[in-house]
Short mmCIF file of C-alpha atoms in Angstrom, two decimals:
data_model
loop_
_atom_site.label_atom_id
_atom_site.label_comp_id
_atom_site.label_asym_id
_atom_site.label_seq_id
_atom_site.Cartn_x
_atom_site.Cartn_y
_atom_site.Cartn_z
CA MET A 1 -95.07 67.01 -26.83
CA LYS A 2 -94.82 63.60 -28.39
CA LEU A 3 -91.08 63.48 -27.69
CA TYR A 4 -91.67 64.39 -24.02
CA TYR A 5 -94.22 61.57 -23.60
CA GLU A 6 -91.93 59.01 -25.16
CA CYS A 7 -89.01 60.07 -22.98
CA THR A 8 -90.81 60.26 -19.70
CA PHE A 9 -93.08 57.18 -20.00
CA PRO A 10 -90.39 54.57 -19.08
CA ALA A 11 -89.39 56.58 -16.04
CA VAL A 12 -93.01 56.96 -14.97
CA LEU A 13 -93.59 53.25 -15.49
CA ILE A 14 -90.58 52.34 -13.33
CA THR A 15 -91.77 54.73 -10.60
CA VAL A 16 -95.25 53.19 -10.65
CA LEU A 17 -93.75 49.70 -10.39
CA HIS A 18 -91.64 50.74 -7.42
CA LEU A 19 -94.61 52.24 -5.68
CA THR A 20 -96.66 49.10 -6.39
CA ILE A 21 -93.98 46.88 -4.90
CA LEU A 22 -93.77 49.08 -1.82
CA CYS A 23 -97.54 49.08 -1.44
CA VAL A 24 -97.69 45.30 -1.70
CA ALA A 25 -94.65 44.68 0.49
CA LYS A 26 -95.77 46.90 3.32
CA PRO A 27 -99.14 45.20 3.94
CA ALA A 28 -97.40 41.79 3.79
CA SER A 29 -94.98 42.84 6.48
CA VAL A 30 -97.77 44.33 8.53
CA SER A 31 -99.85 41.19 7.92
CA ASN A 32 -97.08 38.94 9.21
CA ALA A 33 -96.74 41.07 12.32
CA LEU A 34 -100.52 40.93 12.83
CA ASP A 35 -100.55 37.14 12.35
CA THR A 36 -97.83 36.77 15.01
CA THR A 37 -99.79 39.03 17.35
CA ASP A 38 -103.01 37.07 16.69
CA ARG A 39 -101.27 33.80 17.43
CA GLN A 40 -99.84 35.17 20.66
CA THR A 41 -103.27 36.53 21.63
CA ASP A 42 -104.90 33.15 20.87
CA GLN A 43 -102.27 31.36 22.92
CA GLN A 44 -102.77 33.69 25.84
CA SER A 45 -106.55 33.24 25.57
CA HIS A 46 -106.11 29.47 25.53
CA LEU A 47 -103.93 29.58 28.65
CA LYS A 48 -106.52 31.72 30.40
CA ARG A 49 -109.27 29.26 29.48
CA VAL A 50 -107.18 26.35 30.78
CA GLU A 51 -106.54 28.16 34.08
CA ALA A 52 -110.24 29.00 34.42
CA PHE A 53 -111.14 25.37 33.75
CA LYS A 54 -108.60 24.10 36.33
CA GLN A 55 -109.91 26.51 38.95
CA LYS A 56 -113.54 25.49 38.32
CA ILE A 57 -112.64 21.82 38.79
CA LEU A 58 -110.82 22.56 42.06
CA ASP A 59 -113.61 24.82 43.29
CA GLY A 60 -116.18 22.09 42.57
CA LEU A 61 -114.19 19.67 44.74
CA GLN A 62 -113.52 22.38 47.33
CA TYR A 63 -109.76 21.85 46.90
CA GLN A 64 -107.23 24.62 47.25
CA SER A 65 -104.94 22.71 44.87
CA ALA A 66 -104.85 19.39 43.05
CA PRO A 67 -104.81 16.49 45.53
CA ARG A 68 -101.50 14.79 46.18
CA VAL A 69 -102.04 11.11 45.48
CA THR A 70 -99.65 8.31 44.81
CA THR A 71 -99.19 7.32 41.20
CA ILE A 72 -101.98 5.02 40.05
CA ASN A 73 -100.60 1.56 40.74
CA GLU A 74 -103.47 -0.55 39.39
CA THR A 75 -102.80 -3.29 36.87
CA ILE A 76 -103.67 -2.79 33.22
CA ALA A 77 -106.81 -4.88 33.72
CA GLU A 78 -107.84 -2.84 36.77
CA LYS A 79 -107.30 0.44 34.91
CA ARG A 80 -109.38 -0.83 32.00
CA LYS A 81 -112.13 -1.88 34.39
CA LEU A 82 -112.22 1.62 35.87
CA ILE A 83 -112.61 3.24 32.47
CA GLN A 84 -115.31 0.73 31.52
CA MET A 85 -117.03 1.59 34.81
CA TYR A 86 -117.00 5.24 33.79
CA ARG A 87 -118.56 4.35 30.43
CA SER A 88 -121.29 2.31 32.13
CA TYR A 89 -122.00 5.19 34.49
CA MET A 90 -122.32 7.64 31.60
CA ARG A 91 -124.62 5.33 29.64
CA LYS A 92 -127.00 5.10 32.59
CA LYS A 93 -126.80 8.84 33.25
CA ASP A 94 -127.14 10.06 29.65
CA ARG A 95 -129.32 8.17 27.20
CA ASP A 96 -127.66 10.03 24.28
CA TYR A 97 -124.21 8.83 25.33
CA PRO A 98 -122.69 6.91 22.39
CA GLN A 99 -122.97 3.14 22.82
CA GLU A 100 -119.93 2.13 20.78
CA SER A 101 -116.81 3.56 19.19
CA GLU A 102 -115.49 2.63 15.77
CA PRO A 103 -113.35 -0.52 15.43
CA ILE A 104 -109.60 0.01 15.10
CA SER A 105 -108.36 -1.02 11.69
CA GLY A 106 -106.29 -4.17 11.47
CA THR A 107 -107.36 -5.63 14.83
CA ASP A 108 -109.93 -8.25 13.61
CA ARG A 109 -109.48 -11.72 15.06
CA MET A 110 -111.31 -15.08 14.65
CA HIS A 111 -111.64 -17.45 17.62
CA ARG A 112 -112.96 -20.98 17.00
CA TYR A 113 -113.87 -23.55 19.65
CA SER A 114 -115.22 -27.09 19.54
CA LEU A 115 -117.76 -27.59 22.31
CA ARG A 116 -118.27 -30.65 24.49
CA PRO A 117 -121.02 -31.49 26.98
CA GLY A 118 -120.46 -29.52 30.16
CA ILE A 119 -119.37 -31.21 33.38
CA LYS A 120 -121.91 -29.13 35.22
CA LYS A 121 -125.47 -30.39 35.05
CA ALA A 122 -128.18 -28.47 33.24
CA SER A 123 -130.72 -26.62 35.30
CA GLN A 124 -133.40 -29.06 34.06
CA GLU A 125 -133.04 -32.75 33.17
CA GLU A 126 -134.40 -32.48 29.65
CA ARG A 127 -131.77 -29.90 28.72
CA LEU A 128 -128.19 -30.37 27.54
CA LYS A 129 -125.50 -27.97 28.78
CA VAL A 130 -122.50 -27.03 26.64
CA PHE A 131 -119.67 -25.02 28.08
CA VAL A 132 -116.65 -23.09 26.79
CA LEU A 133 -114.21 -20.54 28.20
CA PRO A 134 -113.38 -18.14 25.35
CA LYS A 135 -109.77 -16.98 25.49
CA VAL A 136 -110.28 -13.42 24.31
CA GLU A 137 -107.31 -11.30 25.36
CA HIS A 138 -107.64 -7.57 25.81
CA PRO A 139 -104.85 -5.36 24.39
CA GLU A 140 -101.97 -4.07 26.54
CA ASP A 141 -103.27 -0.49 26.19
CA HIS A 142 -105.73 -0.01 29.07
CA THR A 143 -107.70 2.58 27.08
CA ARG A 144 -108.66 -0.12 24.56
CA GLU A 145 -110.73 -3.28 24.78
CA ARG A 146 -111.31 -6.32 22.59
CA ALA A 147 -114.98 -6.43 21.72
CA VAL A 148 -117.14 -9.21 20.27
CA TYR A 149 -118.97 -8.18 17.11
CA SER A 150 -120.11 -11.67 16.06
CA ALA A 151 -120.55 -14.95 17.91
CA LYS A 152 -122.17 -17.89 16.15
CA LEU A 153 -123.07 -21.18 17.85
CA LYS A 154 -123.22 -23.90 15.18
CA LEU A 155 -125.11 -27.07 16.06
CA PHE A 156 -125.02 -30.05 13.72
CA LYS A 157 -128.30 -32.02 13.87
CA HIS A 158 -127.54 -35.73 13.61
CA THR A 159 -130.94 -36.91 12.50
CA SER A 160 -129.43 -40.06 10.94
CA PHE A 161 -128.72 -41.35 14.45
CA THR A 162 -131.90 -40.07 16.08
CA PRO A 163 -134.91 -41.36 14.11
CA PRO A 164 -137.49 -38.61 14.67
CA SER A 165 -141.17 -39.22 15.23
CA THR A 166 -141.89 -35.94 13.47
CA ASN A 167 -140.18 -33.90 10.75
CA GLU A 168 -139.96 -30.77 12.91
CA VAL A 169 -138.81 -29.97 16.42
CA GLU A 170 -138.55 -26.79 18.45
CA ILE A 171 -135.02 -25.97 19.62
CA LYS A 172 -134.50 -23.50 22.47
CA LEU A 173 -131.23 -22.02 23.70
CA TYR A 174 -130.91 -20.69 27.25
CA SER A 175 -128.22 -18.69 29.00
CA ASN A 176 -127.94 -19.61 32.67
CA ASN A 177 -126.28 -17.34 35.23
CA GLN A 178 -127.13 -19.52 38.25
CA VAL A 179 -129.97 -17.15 39.21
CA ILE A 180 -132.27 -17.04 36.22
CA ASP A 181 -132.52 -18.76 32.83
CA THR A 182 -132.68 -16.37 29.90
CA LEU A 183 -134.09 -17.55 26.57
CA ILE A 184 -131.62 -16.66 23.81
CA GLU A 185 -133.54 -18.01 20.83
CA SER A 186 -136.37 -20.40 19.98
CA ARG A 187 -136.53 -21.97 16.51
CA THR A 188 -138.36 -24.77 14.75
CA ILE A 189 -135.91 -26.89 12.75
CA ASP A 190 -136.36 -29.46 10.00
CA LEU A 191 -135.47 -33.05 10.98
CA SER A 192 -135.83 -34.56 7.51
CA ARG A 193 -132.12 -34.25 6.90
CA ASP A 194 -128.82 -33.68 8.70
CA GLY A 195 -127.20 -30.26 8.66
CA TRP A 196 -126.01 -27.21 10.56
CA GLU A 197 -128.21 -24.85 12.52
CA ILE A 198 -126.54 -21.50 13.32
CA PHE A 199 -127.57 -19.36 16.30
CA ASP A 200 -126.45 -15.79 16.96
CA ILE A 201 -125.26 -15.49 20.61
CA THR A 202 -123.15 -12.32 20.20
CA GLN A 203 -124.59 -10.46 23.19
CA VAL A 204 -124.28 -13.50 25.44
CA VAL A 205 -120.57 -13.94 24.64
CA GLN A 206 -119.96 -10.20 25.00
CA ASP A 207 -121.48 -10.41 28.49
CA TRP A 208 -119.13 -13.33 29.26
CA ILE A 209 -116.12 -11.32 28.21
CA GLU A 210 -117.14 -8.31 30.32
CA ASP A 211 -118.03 -10.49 33.32
CA PRO A 212 -116.67 -14.09 33.24
CA GLU A 213 -118.82 -15.01 36.27
CA LEU A 214 -121.86 -14.82 33.99
CA ASN A 215 -120.48 -17.67 31.89
CA ASN A 216 -122.27 -20.79 33.05
CA GLY A 217 -122.64 -22.25 29.60
CA ILE A 218 -125.47 -22.59 27.10
CA GLU A 219 -128.36 -24.98 27.67
CA ILE A 220 -130.07 -26.68 24.68
CA PHE A 221 -133.62 -27.95 24.76
CA ALA A 222 -135.17 -30.03 21.96
CA ASP A 223 -138.91 -30.48 22.47
CA GLY A 224 -139.75 -34.18 22.53
CA LEU A 225 -136.22 -35.30 21.70
CA ASN A 226 -133.02 -36.09 23.55
CA ALA A 227 -130.96 -32.97 22.89
CA GLY A 228 -127.76 -34.77 23.75
CA GLN A 229 -128.37 -37.53 21.21
CA LEU A 230 -129.36 -34.97 18.58
CA VAL A 231 -126.24 -32.84 19.06
CA PHE A 232 -123.71 -35.32 20.49
CA PRO A 233 -124.36 -38.75 18.95
CA SER A 234 -122.03 -41.62 19.81
CA LEU A 235 -119.97 -41.62 16.63
CA ASN A 236 -117.78 -44.70 16.54
CA SER A 237 -115.84 -45.61 13.43
CA THR A 238 -118.53 -47.95 12.07
CA GLU A 239 -121.24 -45.30 12.48
CA ARG A 240 -119.07 -42.65 10.83
CA LYS A 241 -118.48 -44.90 7.82
CA SER A 242 -122.19 -45.64 7.58
CA PHE A 243 -123.02 -41.96 7.87
CA ALA A 244 -120.41 -40.98 5.28
CA SER A 245 -121.65 -43.64 2.84
CA ALA A 246 -125.26 -42.59 3.21
CA THR A 247 -124.55 -38.89 2.74
CA ASN A 248 -121.58 -39.20 0.36
CA THR A 249 -119.46 -37.02 2.69
CA THR A 250 -116.38 -37.37 4.81
CA VAL A 251 -117.21 -37.01 8.48
CA SER A 252 -114.86 -36.57 11.42
CA ILE A 253 -115.75 -36.15 15.07
CA ASN A 254 -114.46 -32.56 14.96
CA SER A 255 -116.68 -31.61 12.05
CA VAL A 256 -119.95 -32.59 13.72
CA VAL A 257 -119.60 -31.43 17.31
CA PRO A 258 -121.02 -27.99 18.20
CA ILE A 259 -118.75 -25.13 17.19
CA LEU A 260 -118.52 -21.58 18.58
CA GLU A 261 -117.03 -18.99 16.21
CA ILE A 262 -116.25 -15.58 17.71
CA LYS A 263 -115.14 -12.53 15.70
CA THR A 264 -113.58 -9.67 17.64
CA HIS A 265 -111.87 -6.34 17.12
CA GLU A 266 -110.24 -3.70 19.26
CA ARG A 267 -111.89 -0.39 19.98
CA SER A 268 -111.19 2.62 22.19
CA ILE A 269 -113.29 2.48 25.33
CA LEU A 270 -114.14 6.19 25.53
CA LYS A 271 -113.59 7.35 21.97
CA ARG A 272 -116.85 9.06 21.12
CA VAL A 273 -118.78 9.16 17.90
CA LYS A 274 -120.36 12.51 17.08
CA ARG A 275 -123.54 13.17 19.01
CA GLN A 276 -126.69 13.50 16.94
CA ASN A 277 -128.83 16.37 18.17
CA ASN A 278 -131.27 18.94 16.91
CA ILE A 279 -128.76 21.82 16.95
CA GLU A 280 -127.65 22.90 13.51
CA ARG A 281 -124.14 23.99 14.33
CA ARG A 282 -120.89 24.33 12.46
CA ASP A 283 -117.88 24.61 14.71
CA CYS A 284 -115.36 27.16 13.56
CA VAL A 285 -111.59 27.11 13.43
CA LYS A 286 -109.40 30.12 14.01
CA GLY A 287 -108.30 31.57 10.67
CA ASP A 288 -111.10 30.01 8.60
CA GLY A 289 -112.49 33.43 7.73
CA GLU A 290 -115.55 33.34 9.99
CA SER A 291 -115.58 36.40 12.25
CA ARG A 292 -119.21 36.15 13.42
CA CYS A 293 -120.42 34.45 16.60
CA CYS A 294 -119.40 30.80 16.50
CA ARG A 295 -118.38 27.86 18.71
CA PHE A 296 -114.69 27.02 18.74
CA THR A 297 -113.05 23.91 20.18
CA THR A 298 -109.85 23.35 22.05
CA THR A 299 -108.95 20.05 23.71
CA ILE A 300 -107.33 20.04 27.14
CA ALA A 301 -105.64 16.76 28.03
CA PHE A 302 -105.46 16.03 31.77
CA SER A 303 -101.99 14.55 31.23
CA ASP A 304 -100.83 17.98 30.00
CA LEU A 305 -102.06 19.48 33.26
CA GLY A 306 -100.25 16.79 35.27
CA TRP A 307 -103.64 15.64 36.57
CA ASP A 308 -103.75 12.17 35.07
CA ASP A 309 -102.50 10.73 38.35
CA TRP A 310 -105.86 11.43 40.01
CA ILE A 311 -108.36 11.96 37.15
CA ILE A 312 -109.06 8.53 35.70
CA ALA A 313 -111.65 9.34 33.04
CA PRO A 314 -112.23 10.97 30.68
CA PRO A 315 -108.65 11.42 29.44
CA ASP A 316 -109.35 14.93 28.14
CA TYR A 317 -111.86 17.73 28.05
CA GLU A 318 -113.19 19.42 24.92
CA ALA A 319 -113.24 22.98 26.12
CA HIS A 320 -115.63 24.57 23.64
CA TYR A 321 -115.96 28.34 23.81
CA CYS A 322 -117.85 31.14 22.05
CA ASP A 323 -116.22 33.95 20.13
CA GLY A 324 -116.96 36.38 17.31
CA SER A 325 -118.96 39.47 16.50
CA CYS A 326 -122.74 39.87 16.59
CA PRO A 327 -123.95 41.79 13.55
CA ASP A 328 -127.58 42.88 13.33
CA ARG A 329 -130.06 39.96 13.36
CA PHE A 330 -127.36 37.25 13.43
CA LYS A 331 -128.01 34.24 15.74
CA MET A 332 -130.11 36.26 18.17
CA ALA A 333 -130.66 34.25 21.37
CA ASN A 334 -134.12 35.79 21.96
CA THR A 335 -136.35 38.71 21.10
CA PHE A 336 -134.73 40.97 23.70
CA ALA A 337 -131.30 40.38 22.09
CA GLY A 338 -132.76 41.63 18.79
CA ILE A 339 -134.16 44.74 20.52
CA GLN A 340 -130.80 45.35 22.22
CA ALA A 341 -128.99 45.14 18.86
CA ARG A 342 -131.41 47.67 17.39
CA LEU A 343 -131.02 50.03 20.30
CA HIS A 344 -127.21 49.79 20.05
CA THR A 345 -127.47 50.77 16.38
CA LEU A 346 -129.55 53.85 17.26
CA TYR A 347 -127.77 54.78 20.53
CA PRO A 348 -124.30 53.14 20.54
CA ASN A 349 -123.17 55.16 23.57
CA LYS A 350 -126.14 54.13 25.72
CA PHE A 351 -126.78 50.49 24.84
CA PRO A 352 -124.06 47.80 24.49
CA LYS A 353 -124.22 45.53 21.48
CA PRO A 354 -125.05 41.81 21.98
CA CYS A 355 -122.15 39.51 22.80
CA CYS A 356 -121.40 35.98 21.61
CA VAL A 357 -122.17 33.77 24.64
CA PRO A 358 -123.04 30.12 25.39
CA SER A 359 -126.73 29.44 24.87
CA LYS A 360 -126.74 25.76 25.75
CA LEU A 361 -124.55 24.03 28.33
CA SER A 362 -124.14 20.44 29.55
CA PRO A 363 -122.31 18.92 32.54
CA LEU A 364 -118.89 17.31 32.65
CA THR A 365 -118.56 14.08 34.63
CA ILE A 366 -115.17 12.81 35.83
CA LEU A 367 -114.06 9.68 37.64
CA HIS A 368 -111.24 10.61 40.01
CA LYS A 369 -109.36 9.78 43.16
CA ASP A 370 -109.86 11.96 46.19
CA SER A 371 -107.10 12.92 48.60
CA ASN A 372 -107.63 9.62 50.43
CA GLY A 373 -107.13 7.60 47.25
CA LYS A 374 -110.80 6.61 46.98
CA TYR A 375 -112.61 6.68 43.63
CA GLN A 376 -115.68 8.80 43.08
CA PHE A 377 -117.78 10.35 40.33
CA THR A 378 -118.24 14.11 40.27
CA ASP A 379 -120.66 16.00 37.99
CA TYR A 380 -119.78 19.58 37.08
CA PRO A 381 -122.81 21.47 35.73
CA ASP A 382 -122.53 23.90 32.82
CA MET A 383 -119.00 22.89 31.84
CA ILE A 384 -119.50 21.91 28.18
CA VAL A 385 -120.66 24.56 25.68
CA GLU A 386 -123.10 22.98 23.27
CA ASP A 387 -124.08 26.09 21.27
CA CYS A 388 -123.42 29.82 20.98
CA LYS A 389 -125.82 32.70 20.37
CA CYS A 390 -125.78 36.51 20.48
CA ALA A 391 -127.32 37.91 23.65
#
C-alpha cells in the first residue's frame, strides 16, 4: 500500500496541476471575451446616448437637422466676446454658476505704468484726474482671457512741498464713467512725513479691461488740500536735491509720480470649478467595481458632432446618466420605491423591481447661431442629470 501511494502520488500531483491550469486559463479566456463584449456594449450605449442628445437638441429648436451655416468668421476678439457674453448670461441666470476658473500655470505677468495728470478735466474742480490705458493683451486662444488679479495704485505724498495745516487729510478715489462717479476708497492719511499710499483698484481695472469705454481715469480728492500739488509737485533739480538732502534718499521724477502696478494671468473663460451643493454624490466610473445605482459621466464635445460651426458655447456637454442595480433599501427615491422593492421580493412576477433613474435634473443653456446666422440663447430643461436614485 505504501509502495502504491509513493508511485502514484507524482502522477496525481501532475494531473491536479494540469486541471488547475485549465481551470484558471478558461475563466481568463472567458473574462477577456466578456471584457471585450462589455466594452462594445458600453460603446454602443454611448453612441445611443449621443444620438438621443442630438435629437433632443434638434427637437428643442424644431429643426429636422442641424442648421447649415457658414463657418464662423468672427475675429478672435469677437469669438472671445461671445463666450464671455455666454458666461455673463449664465451668471445672471444661475447664482450658483462659478464666478472664476483657476489660473493657468506659467501665465503670470506684471504691468507697470507711471501716471501723469490727465488731459481731460476732472468732474469737479477740487479733484485731480489721472489717466492710463493699460496694454493688457488677451491670448490668441479665444477660449482664454487675460484676467487682472491685482491692481495697485501707488500715490507718493509729497508733504515736503505742501506744508499742511493739519497732520491728517482724507483722501478719496473716484472712478468716473461719464455718467456717475463711484467712490473706490476713502482713507485718512498721515501728513507728518512723505511716503507711499497704496490703493487696491483691482475691480476697477478689471472693468476697464472688459470694457475699455468705462476707462475715464481715476479722480483723486484731498480734503482741504490741492491734490495735484500733493501728488504731482513741481520737482525741479534744486527741489529734488533739497528733498534728497532732507530725507537722505535719492529721488528721481519717475520714483515719485503715481504708479499703477497690474498683475494678470490667463484663465479659461468657461472652465468650471466643481459646484458645491447639498447632494452627497460620488460619480462612478465603468469598471471601478460599483454595480449599484450610480451617476456616470461621459463628455460630448460639439466639435466631435461637427456642430461647433453653429454652437458657440459651451464647447461640450457633460452627459451624465444613471446606471446600476437597485438592491433592497439602496438609494430609494421615496417611500413608494421602498414598497415596490419589497413587493418585487415577495412577488417577482407581478411587481417590477425599482430602476436606477435620474432624481434631480437641471437645464442646459447654449449660445448658438440659427439658420439665419443670428445668435440666440436657448434653454433646454431637464438635460443635465444631477443625481440618481432607485424608483
